[in-house]
Amino acid sequence: MVISYTITELILKNIEKYDWLKANFTIGKIGDTDDREIVRLLENTHCPNIVQCLHIINKYGERSDEIVENILNCNDSLSFRRYLSELFLFAYLVEKLNDNVKSIRRIKDRKTPDISIKANDLEFLIEIYTPMDFYGYQIFSKSITQKLKNLDIDHGFEIITKLESNNFFYAFDFPNFRDVYNWIDNYEKEILIFLQSAKVGGSFERKLFSESIIFTTKLNKIYKDKNVRSIVSNESTRSNDTKLYFEIDDPKKFAVSQWGEKIKDKLQRSQAGYKQDGVIRILVINFSHSDTSDISFFNNKRYYDNLVNDINFLVSDIRPYPPYDLVLPCELGFDCGFIKPINLSDFENSKIEELFSLIHLNNPIEKTPQASRSEVDKIFESMLEINNDDSH
């Protein structure tokens, strides 16, 4: 499945704002199509987060080498987010350690990590892993809106989509990501036929991988301007929080879960190489794209102890042991936060704290702030006041 974006005057205007990006990203002319995700960002600079992404890409493009090359060439939205995570960590480290941080270019048939840090006669080799649970579901939920917005059709529209299921755990029913891509490709052909003749209020319904899941597309408005596209998405309540996996207090049971299998597969690859003097090998597990709202639950001793036991069990039969010296759970984004590292080496814990302080991988994850009831009431009252003022 590939989503193509039409190059507009706005995209060409926006790229002019970023000197490094302009010099290193070749783009076509107005009316051409391009399937690279960076084009989508350049079209949507009304969003502050996207502007911040573009700023970071532009600022660290030269120094981040292959990391930003992957970003510029990527045409898959979920892979694009993973590459951005690597850039976020690289940028965070450069701000702290400057020229001591290097991006590592992959060498074919060799185990190669993502980032190298040199400090105090030591080299820290960092491999970044950004797993996604419920991958099929996440692909569908992230891709379907983009696919609809970029349909090759000569009019604009407002569409309301609805994902319905009587199964509280329906995200488990989504299949392998390739099957999801194929479904979306077939859906694109069918929805194009539907939209060619549909009238406002018409709807298009399809079953989705399971008898219990129905996906409905309703045409709410039609616009003459084909550039006016609005998608409103609704879906049934579901329960599949990543946090549930780390409530399992039996490492053997965790090992056969989708999270256990993903993490062990990554550990086995040992992409920072074999143990050697003067080198600290770190596997960074970035939870920012897991299906949960807040990973600060790992600050809770119960969850952290479960994770430590899980990691130690997963590596126990990997040879040569250990595949990494340290495993670092974290959340990578505009603000990077880290959980206490998991020690697989023979280092004393006090030494690890000293090392992580040296390379600034000790910025704690804070719980996402929640507005109090009184704060919510004040916001609601201010909205009412604005509406009342507008009505006069």
CSV table of C-alpha atoms in Angstrom, one decimal:
chain,number,residue,atom,x,y,z
A,1,MET,CA,0.0,0.0,0.0
A,2,VAL,CA,1.4,3.4,-1.0
A,3,ILE,CA,-0.2,6.8,-0.4
A,4,SER,CA,0.7,9.5,-2.9
A,5,TYR,CA,0.4,13.2,-2.1
A,6,THR,CA,-0.2,15.9,-4.7
A,7,ILE,CA,2.5,18.6,-4.7
A,8,THR,CA,0.9,22.0,-4.1
A,9,GLU,CA,2.0,25.6,-4.2
A,10,LEU,CA,1.9,25.5,-0.3
A,11,ILE,CA,4.4,22.6,-0.2
A,12,LEU,CA,6.9,24.4,-2.5
A,13,LYS,CA,6.4,27.6,-0.4
A,14,ASN,CA,7.0,25.8,2.9
A,15,ILE,CA,10.2,24.0,1.8
A,16,GLU,CA,11.7,27.4,1.1
A,17,LYS,CA,11.7,28.1,4.9
A,18,TYR,CA,14.2,25.3,5.6
A,19,ASP,CA,17.6,25.8,4.0
A,20,TRP,CA,19.1,22.4,4.6
A,21,LEU,CA,15.9,20.6,3.7
A,22,LYS,CA,15.6,22.6,0.5
A,23,ALA,CA,19.1,21.8,-0.6
A,24,ASN,CA,18.9,18.1,0.2
A,25,PHE,CA,15.3,17.1,-0.7
A,26,THR,CA,14.4,17.0,-4.4
A,27,ILE,CA,10.8,17.6,-5.1
A,28,GLY,CA,8.7,17.8,-8.3
A,29,LYS,CA,6.5,20.6,-9.6
A,30,ILE,CA,3.0,21.6,-8.7
A,31,GLY,CA,0.5,18.9,-9.7
A,32,ASP,CA,3.0,16.0,-9.5
A,33,THR,CA,2.5,13.3,-7.0
A,34,ASP,CA,5.0,12.1,-4.4
A,35,ASP,CA,4.6,9.2,-1.9
A,36,ARG,CA,7.3,10.3,0.6
A,37,GLU,CA,5.9,11.2,4.1
A,38,ILE,CA,8.0,14.4,4.3
A,39,VAL,CA,5.7,15.8,1.6
A,40,ARG,CA,2.7,15.2,3.9
A,41,LEU,CA,4.5,17.2,6.6
A,42,LEU,CA,5.2,20.1,4.3
A,43,GLU,CA,1.5,20.3,3.4
A,44,ASN,CA,0.4,20.5,7.0
A,45,THR,CA,2.5,23.2,8.6
A,46,HIS,CA,-0.6,24.7,10.3
A,47,CYS,CA,0.1,22.0,12.9
A,48,PRO,CA,2.7,23.1,15.5
A,49,ASN,CA,4.0,19.6,16.1
A,50,ILE,CA,4.7,19.2,12.4
A,51,VAL,CA,6.5,22.5,12.3
A,52,GLN,CA,8.7,21.3,15.2
A,53,CYS,CA,9.4,18.1,13.3
A,54,LEU,CA,10.5,20.0,10.2
A,55,HIS,CA,12.7,22.3,12.3
A,56,ILE,CA,14.5,19.3,13.9
A,57,ILE,CA,14.9,17.6,10.5
A,58,ASN,CA,16.4,20.8,9.1
A,59,LYS,CA,18.6,21.5,12.1
A,60,TYR,CA,20.1,18.1,12.4
A,61,GLY,CA,19.9,16.9,8.8
A,62,GLU,CA,23.6,17.3,8.1
A,63,ARG,CA,24.9,15.7,11.2
A,64,SER,CA,22.4,12.8,11.5
A,65,ASP,CA,23.5,11.2,8.2
A,66,GLU,CA,21.7,8.0,7.5
A,67,ILE,CA,19.0,8.7,10.2
A,68,VAL,CA,17.7,11.7,8.2
A,69,GLU,CA,18.3,9.9,4.9
A,70,ASN,CA,15.7,7.3,6.0
A,71,ILE,CA,13.3,10.1,7.0
A,72,LEU,CA,13.6,11.9,3.6
A,73,ASN,CA,13.1,8.7,1.6
A,74,CYS,CA,10.4,7.0,3.7
A,75,ASN,CA,6.9,6.4,2.2
A,76,ASP,CA,5.3,4.5,5.1
A,77,SER,CA,3.8,6.5,7.9
A,78,LEU,CA,4.6,4.1,10.7
A,79,SER,CA,8.2,3.6,9.6
A,80,PHE,CA,8.5,7.3,9.3
A,81,ARG,CA,7.5,7.8,12.9
A,82,ARG,CA,10.1,5.2,14.0
A,83,TYR,CA,12.8,7.1,12.1
A,84,LEU,CA,11.7,10.3,13.7
A,85,SER,CA,12.2,8.7,17.1
A,86,GLU,CA,15.8,8.0,16.2
A,87,LEU,CA,16.3,11.6,15.2
A,88,PHE,CA,14.7,12.8,18.4
A,89,LEU,CA,17.2,10.9,20.5
A,90,PHE,CA,20.1,11.9,18.3
A,91,ALA,CA,19.1,15.6,18.6
A,92,TYR,CA,18.6,15.3,22.4
A,93,LEU,CA,22.1,13.8,22.7
A,94,VAL,CA,23.8,16.3,20.4
A,95,GLU,CA,22.3,19.2,22.5
A,96,LYS,CA,23.9,17.6,25.6
A,97,LEU,CA,27.2,16.2,24.2
A,98,ASN,CA,27.8,18.0,20.9
A,99,ASP,CA,30.5,16.4,18.7
A,100,ASN,CA,30.8,13.4,21.0
A,101,VAL,CA,27.7,12.0,19.3
A,102,LYS,CA,27.8,10.4,15.9
A,103,SER,CA,25.2,8.7,13.7
A,104,ILE,CA,26.4,5.3,12.4
A,105,ARG,CA,25.8,4.3,8.8
A,106,ARG,CA,24.7,0.8,8.3
A,107,ILE,CA,27.2,-1.6,6.7
A,108,LYS,CA,25.8,-4.6,4.8
A,109,ASP,CA,26.0,-8.0,6.6
A,110,ARG,CA,27.5,-6.4,9.7
A,111,LYS,CA,25.8,-5.8,13.1
A,112,THR,CA,25.6,-2.0,13.3
A,113,PRO,CA,23.8,0.2,15.9
A,114,ASP,CA,22.3,3.6,15.3
A,115,ILE,CA,24.3,6.0,17.4
A,116,SER,CA,27.8,6.2,19.0
A,117,ILE,CA,28.8,8.4,22.0
A,118,LYS,CA,32.4,8.8,23.1
A,119,ALA,CA,33.0,10.0,26.7
A,120,ASN,CA,35.7,9.4,29.3
A,121,ASP,CA,37.6,6.9,27.1
A,122,LEU,CA,34.5,4.9,26.6
A,123,GLU,CA,32.3,4.3,23.6
A,124,PHE,CA,28.6,3.9,24.0
A,125,LEU,CA,26.9,2.0,21.2
A,126,ILE,CA,23.1,2.6,21.0
A,127,GLU,CA,20.6,0.6,19.1
A,128,ILE,CA,17.1,2.1,19.1
A,129,TYR,CA,14.0,-0.1,18.9
A,130,THR,CA,10.5,1.3,18.6
A,131,PRO,CA,8.1,-1.6,18.8
A,132,MET,CA,4.3,-1.3,18.1
A,133,ASP,CA,1.8,-3.6,19.5
A,134,PHE,CA,-1.4,-4.4,17.6
A,135,TYR,CA,0.5,-3.5,14.5
A,136,GLY,CA,-2.3,-4.5,12.1
A,137,TYR,CA,-4.8,-2.3,14.0
A,138,GLN,CA,-2.4,0.6,14.2
A,139,ILE,CA,-1.6,0.5,10.5
A,140,PHE,CA,-5.4,0.5,9.7
A,141,SER,CA,-6.2,3.4,12.1
A,142,LYS,CA,-3.2,5.5,11.0
A,143,SER,CA,-3.5,4.8,7.3
A,144,ILE,CA,-7.2,4.8,6.4
A,145,THR,CA,-7.6,8.6,7.0
A,146,GLN,CA,-4.6,9.4,4.9
A,147,LYS,CA,-5.8,7.1,2.1
A,148,LEU,CA,-9.2,8.8,2.0
A,149,LYS,CA,-7.8,12.3,2.1
A,150,ASN,CA,-5.6,11.6,-0.9
A,151,LEU,CA,-8.0,9.8,-3.2
A,152,ASP,CA,-7.6,10.6,-6.8
A,153,ILE,CA,-11.0,12.1,-7.4
A,154,ASP,CA,-12.1,15.5,-9.0
A,155,HIS,CA,-14.1,16.8,-6.1
A,156,GLY,CA,-13.8,17.5,-2.4
A,157,PHE,CA,-15.8,16.0,0.4
A,158,GLU,CA,-16.5,15.5,4.1
A,159,ILE,CA,-16.6,11.8,5.1
A,160,ILE,CA,-17.5,10.3,8.4
A,161,THR,CA,-16.0,6.9,9.1
A,162,LYS,CA,-17.2,4.5,11.8
A,163,LEU,CA,-15.4,1.4,13.1
A,164,GLU,CA,-18.0,-0.7,15.0
A,165,SER,CA,-17.6,-4.0,16.9
A,166,ASN,CA,-19.4,-5.8,19.7
A,167,ASN,CA,-16.0,-7.3,20.8
A,168,PHE,CA,-14.2,-5.2,23.4
A,169,PHE,CA,-10.9,-6.7,22.3
A,170,TYR,CA,-11.4,-6.2,18.5
A,171,ALA,CA,-7.9,-4.8,17.9
A,172,PHE,CA,-6.7,-8.4,18.5
A,173,ASP,CA,-8.6,-9.5,15.4
A,174,PHE,CA,-6.5,-7.4,12.9
A,175,PRO,CA,-4.2,-9.7,10.9
A,176,ASN,CA,-0.7,-9.5,9.6
A,177,PHE,CA,0.2,-6.0,8.3
A,178,ARG,CA,0.5,-7.2,4.7
A,179,ASP,CA,-3.2,-8.3,4.8
A,180,VAL,CA,-4.2,-4.9,6.2
A,181,TYR,CA,-2.3,-3.2,3.4
A,182,ASN,CA,-4.1,-5.4,0.8
A,183,TRP,CA,-7.5,-4.7,2.4
A,184,ILE,CA,-6.9,-0.9,2.2
A,185,ASP,CA,-5.8,-1.2,-1.4
A,186,ASN,CA,-9.0,-3.0,-2.3
A,187,TYR,CA,-11.1,-0.6,-0.2
A,188,GLU,CA,-9.6,2.3,-2.1
A,189,LYS,CA,-10.8,0.9,-5.4
A,190,GLU,CA,-14.3,0.3,-4.1
A,191,ILE,CA,-14.6,3.7,-2.3
A,192,LEU,CA,-13.6,5.5,-5.5
A,193,ILE,CA,-16.4,3.8,-7.4
A,194,PHE,CA,-18.8,4.7,-4.6
A,195,LEU,CA,-17.8,8.4,-4.4
A,196,GLN,CA,-18.1,8.9,-8.2
A,197,SER,CA,-21.9,8.6,-7.9
A,198,ALA,CA,-22.8,8.8,-4.2
A,199,LYS,CA,-25.2,11.5,-3.0
A,200,VAL,CA,-24.8,13.3,0.4
A,201,GLY,CA,-26.0,10.9,3.1
A,202,GLY,CA,-25.0,7.8,1.2
A,203,SER,CA,-22.9,5.2,3.0
A,204,PHE,CA,-20.6,2.3,2.2
A,205,GLU,CA,-20.2,-0.6,4.5
A,206,ARG,CA,-17.6,-3.4,4.6
A,207,LYS,CA,-16.7,-6.1,7.1
A,208,LEU,CA,-13.2,-5.9,8.4
A,209,PHE,CA,-11.2,-9.1,8.9
A,210,SER,CA,-13.8,-10.4,11.4
A,211,GLU,CA,-17.5,-11.0,11.5
A,212,SER,CA,-17.6,-8.7,14.5
A,213,ILE,CA,-16.0,-5.6,12.9
A,214,ILE,CA,-17.9,-3.3,10.5
A,215,PHE,CA,-16.3,-0.3,8.8
A,216,THR,CA,-18.8,2.3,7.5
A,217,THR,CA,-17.9,5.3,5.3
A,218,LYS,CA,-20.6,7.9,5.0
A,219,LEU,CA,-20.5,10.8,2.6
A,220,ASN,CA,-21.6,13.9,4.6
A,221,LYS,CA,-20.8,16.8,2.2
A,222,ILE,CA,-19.5,17.4,-1.4
A,223,TYR,CA,-17.3,20.3,-2.4
A,224,LYS,CA,-16.5,21.5,-5.9
A,225,ASP,CA,-12.9,22.3,-4.8
A,226,LYS,CA,-11.1,18.9,-4.9
A,227,ASN,CA,-8.5,20.2,-2.3
A,228,VAL,CA,-11.2,20.4,0.4
A,229,ARG,CA,-11.1,17.1,2.2
A,230,SER,CA,-12.3,16.4,5.7
A,231,ILE,CA,-12.4,13.0,7.4
A,232,VAL,CA,-14.2,12.5,10.8
A,233,SER,CA,-13.3,9.2,12.4
A,234,ASN,CA,-15.3,7.3,15.1
A,235,GLU,CA,-14.6,3.9,16.5
A,236,SER,CA,-16.0,1.5,19.2
A,237,THR,CA,-14.5,1.5,22.7
A,238,ARG,CA,-11.7,-1.0,22.9
A,239,SER,CA,-9.4,-2.5,25.5
A,240,ASN,CA,-5.9,-3.4,24.6
A,241,ASP,CA,-3.6,-1.2,26.6
A,242,THR,CA,0.1,-2.0,26.5
A,243,LYS,CA,0.2,-1.7,30.2
A,244,LEU,CA,-1.8,-5.0,30.6
A,245,TYR,CA,1.2,-6.9,29.3
A,246,PHE,CA,3.4,-5.6,32.0
A,247,GLU,CA,0.9,-6.6,34.7
A,248,ILE,CA,1.9,-10.2,33.9
A,249,ASP,CA,4.1,-11.3,36.8
A,250,ASP,CA,5.2,-14.6,35.1
A,251,PRO,CA,8.2,-14.1,32.7
A,252,LYS,CA,7.4,-17.4,30.9
A,253,LYS,CA,3.9,-16.1,30.1
A,254,PHE,CA,5.2,-12.7,29.0
A,255,ALA,CA,7.7,-14.4,26.7
A,256,VAL,CA,5.0,-15.9,24.5
A,257,SER,CA,3.0,-12.6,24.3
A,258,GLN,CA,3.4,-10.3,21.3
A,259,TRP,CA,5.6,-8.0,23.4
A,260,GLY,CA,7.8,-10.8,24.7
A,261,GLU,CA,8.3,-12.1,21.1
A,262,LYS,CA,9.1,-8.7,19.7
A,263,ILE,CA,11.6,-7.8,22.4
A,264,LYS,CA,13.4,-11.1,22.3
A,265,ASP,CA,13.7,-11.0,18.6
A,266,LYS,CA,15.4,-7.6,18.9
A,267,LEU,CA,17.7,-8.7,21.7
A,268,GLN,CA,18.9,-11.7,19.7
A,269,ARG,CA,20.1,-9.5,16.8
A,270,SER,CA,22.8,-8.0,19.1
A,271,GLN,CA,23.1,-5.0,16.7
A,272,ALA,CA,25.7,-3.3,18.9
A,273,GLY,CA,28.0,-6.2,18.4
A,274,TYR,CA,29.8,-8.5,20.9
A,275,LYS,CA,31.1,-7.6,24.3
A,276,GLN,CA,34.4,-5.7,24.2
A,277,ASP,CA,36.6,-3.7,26.6
A,278,GLY,CA,35.8,0.0,26.7
A,279,VAL,CA,32.5,-0.4,24.9
A,280,ILE,CA,29.0,-0.1,26.5
A,281,ARG,CA,26.3,-1.6,24.4
A,282,ILE,CA,22.8,-0.2,25.0
A,283,LEU,CA,19.4,-1.3,23.6
A,284,VAL,CA,17.0,1.6,23.8
A,285,ILE,CA,13.4,0.4,23.8
A,286,ASN,CA,11.2,3.3,22.9
A,287,PHE,CA,7.6,2.9,24.1
A,288,SER,CA,6.3,6.1,22.6
A,289,HIS,CA,4.4,4.2,19.8
A,290,SER,CA,3.0,1.5,21.9
A,291,ASP,CA,-0.8,1.5,22.3
A,292,THR,CA,-0.9,3.2,25.6
A,293,SER,CA,-1.5,6.8,26.7
A,294,ASP,CA,1.4,7.1,29.2
A,295,ILE,CA,4.3,4.9,30.0
A,296,SER,CA,5.1,6.5,33.4
A,297,PHE,CA,3.6,3.3,34.9
A,298,PHE,CA,7.1,1.9,34.7
A,299,ASN,CA,8.0,4.3,37.5
A,300,ASN,CA,5.9,2.0,39.6
A,301,LYS,CA,8.0,-0.6,41.3
A,302,ARG,CA,5.6,-3.4,40.4
A,303,TYR,CA,5.7,-2.7,36.7
A,304,TYR,CA,9.4,-2.0,36.6
A,305,ASP,CA,10.3,-5.2,38.5
A,306,ASN,CA,8.1,-7.2,36.1
A,307,LEU,CA,10.0,-5.6,33.2
A,308,VAL,CA,13.4,-6.4,34.7
A,309,ASN,CA,12.4,-10.0,35.3
A,310,ASP,CA,11.0,-10.3,31.7
A,311,ILE,CA,14.1,-8.9,30.1
A,312,ASN,CA,16.4,-11.2,32.2
A,313,PHE,CA,14.3,-14.2,31.2
A,314,LEU,CA,14.3,-13.3,27.5
A,315,VAL,CA,18.1,-13.0,27.4
A,316,SER,CA,18.8,-16.1,29.6
A,317,ASP,CA,19.2,-18.5,26.6
A,318,ILE,CA,20.8,-16.0,24.1
A,319,ARG,CA,24.4,-16.8,23.3
A,320,PRO,CA,26.8,-15.2,23.6
A,321,TYR,CA,25.4,-13.7,26.8
A,322,PRO,CA,24.6,-10.9,27.2
A,323,PRO,CA,23.5,-9.5,23.8
A,324,TYR,CA,23.6,-6.0,25.3
A,325,ASP,CA,25.1,-4.6,28.5
A,326,LEU,CA,22.1,-2.5,29.3
A,327,VAL,CA,18.5,-2.2,28.2
A,328,LEU,CA,16.9,1.3,28.5
A,329,PRO,CA,13.1,1.7,28.5
A,330,CYS,CA,12.2,5.2,27.4
A,331,GLU,CA,9.9,7.5,25.6
A,332,LEU,CA,11.4,9.5,22.6
A,333,GLY,CA,9.9,12.7,21.3
A,334,PHE,CA,10.3,16.4,21.5
A,335,ASP,CA,11.1,15.7,25.2
A,336,CYS,CA,12.9,12.5,25.8
A,337,GLY,CA,12.4,10.7,29.1
A,338,PHE,CA,14.0,7.5,30.4
A,339,ILE,CA,13.2,4.8,32.9
A,340,LYS,CA,16.0,3.3,35.1
A,341,PRO,CA,18.2,1.1,32.9
A,342,ILE,CA,18.1,-2.7,33.2
A,343,ASN,CA,21.6,-4.1,33.9
A,344,LEU,CA,22.7,-7.3,32.0
A,345,SER,CA,26.4,-6.7,32.6
A,346,ASP,CA,28.7,-7.1,35.6
A,347,PHE,CA,28.7,-3.4,36.3
A,348,GLU,CA,27.8,-2.2,39.8
A,349,ASN,CA,24.5,-0.3,39.8
A,350,SER,CA,26.3,2.8,41.2
A,351,LYS,CA,28.7,2.7,38.1
A,352,ILE,CA,25.7,2.5,35.8
A,353,GLU,CA,24.1,5.6,37.4
A,354,GLU,CA,27.4,7.4,36.9
A,355,LEU,CA,27.7,6.4,33.3
A,356,PHE,CA,24.1,7.4,32.4
A,357,SER,CA,24.6,10.7,34.2
A,358,LEU,CA,27.7,11.2,32.0
A,359,ILE,CA,25.8,10.7,28.8
A,360,HIS,CA,22.5,12.3,30.0
A,361,LEU,CA,20.3,9.3,29.6
A,362,ASN,CA,18.9,9.9,33.0
A,363,ASN,CA,16.1,12.4,32.4
A,364,PRO,CA,13.1,10.8,34.1
A,365,ILE,CA,9.7,10.3,32.6
A,366,GLU,CA,7.1,12.3,34.3
A,367,LYS,CA,3.5,11.3,34.4
A,368,THR,CA,1.3,13.1,31.9
A,369,PRO,CA,-0.4,15.9,33.8
A,370,GLN,CA,-4.2,15.6,34.2
A,371,ALA,CA,-6.4,18.7,34.5
A,372,SER,CA,-8.3,18.8,37.8
A,373,ARG,CA,-12.1,19.1,37.9
A,374,SER,CA,-11.9,22.8,38.8
A,375,GLU,CA,-9.5,23.5,35.9
A,376,VAL,CA,-11.8,21.7,33.5
A,377,ASP,CA,-14.8,23.7,34.8
A,378,LYS,CA,-12.8,27.0,34.3
A,379,ILE,CA,-12.0,26.0,30.7
A,380,PHE,CA,-15.6,25.1,30.0
A,381,GLU,CA,-16.8,28.4,31.6
A,382,SER,CA,-14.3,30.4,29.5
A,383,MET,CA,-15.6,28.7,26.3
A,384,LEU,CA,-19.1,29.6,27.2
A,385,GLU,CA,-18.1,33.2,27.7
A,386,ILE,CA,-16.5,33.3,24.3
A,387,ASN,CA,-19.6,31.8,22.7
A,388,ASN,CA,-21.8,34.4,24.5
A,389,ASP,CA,-19.6,37.2,23.3
A,390,ASP,CA,-19.7,36.0,19.7
A,391,SER,CA,-23.5,35.9,19.8
A,392,HIS,CA,-23.8,39.6,20.5
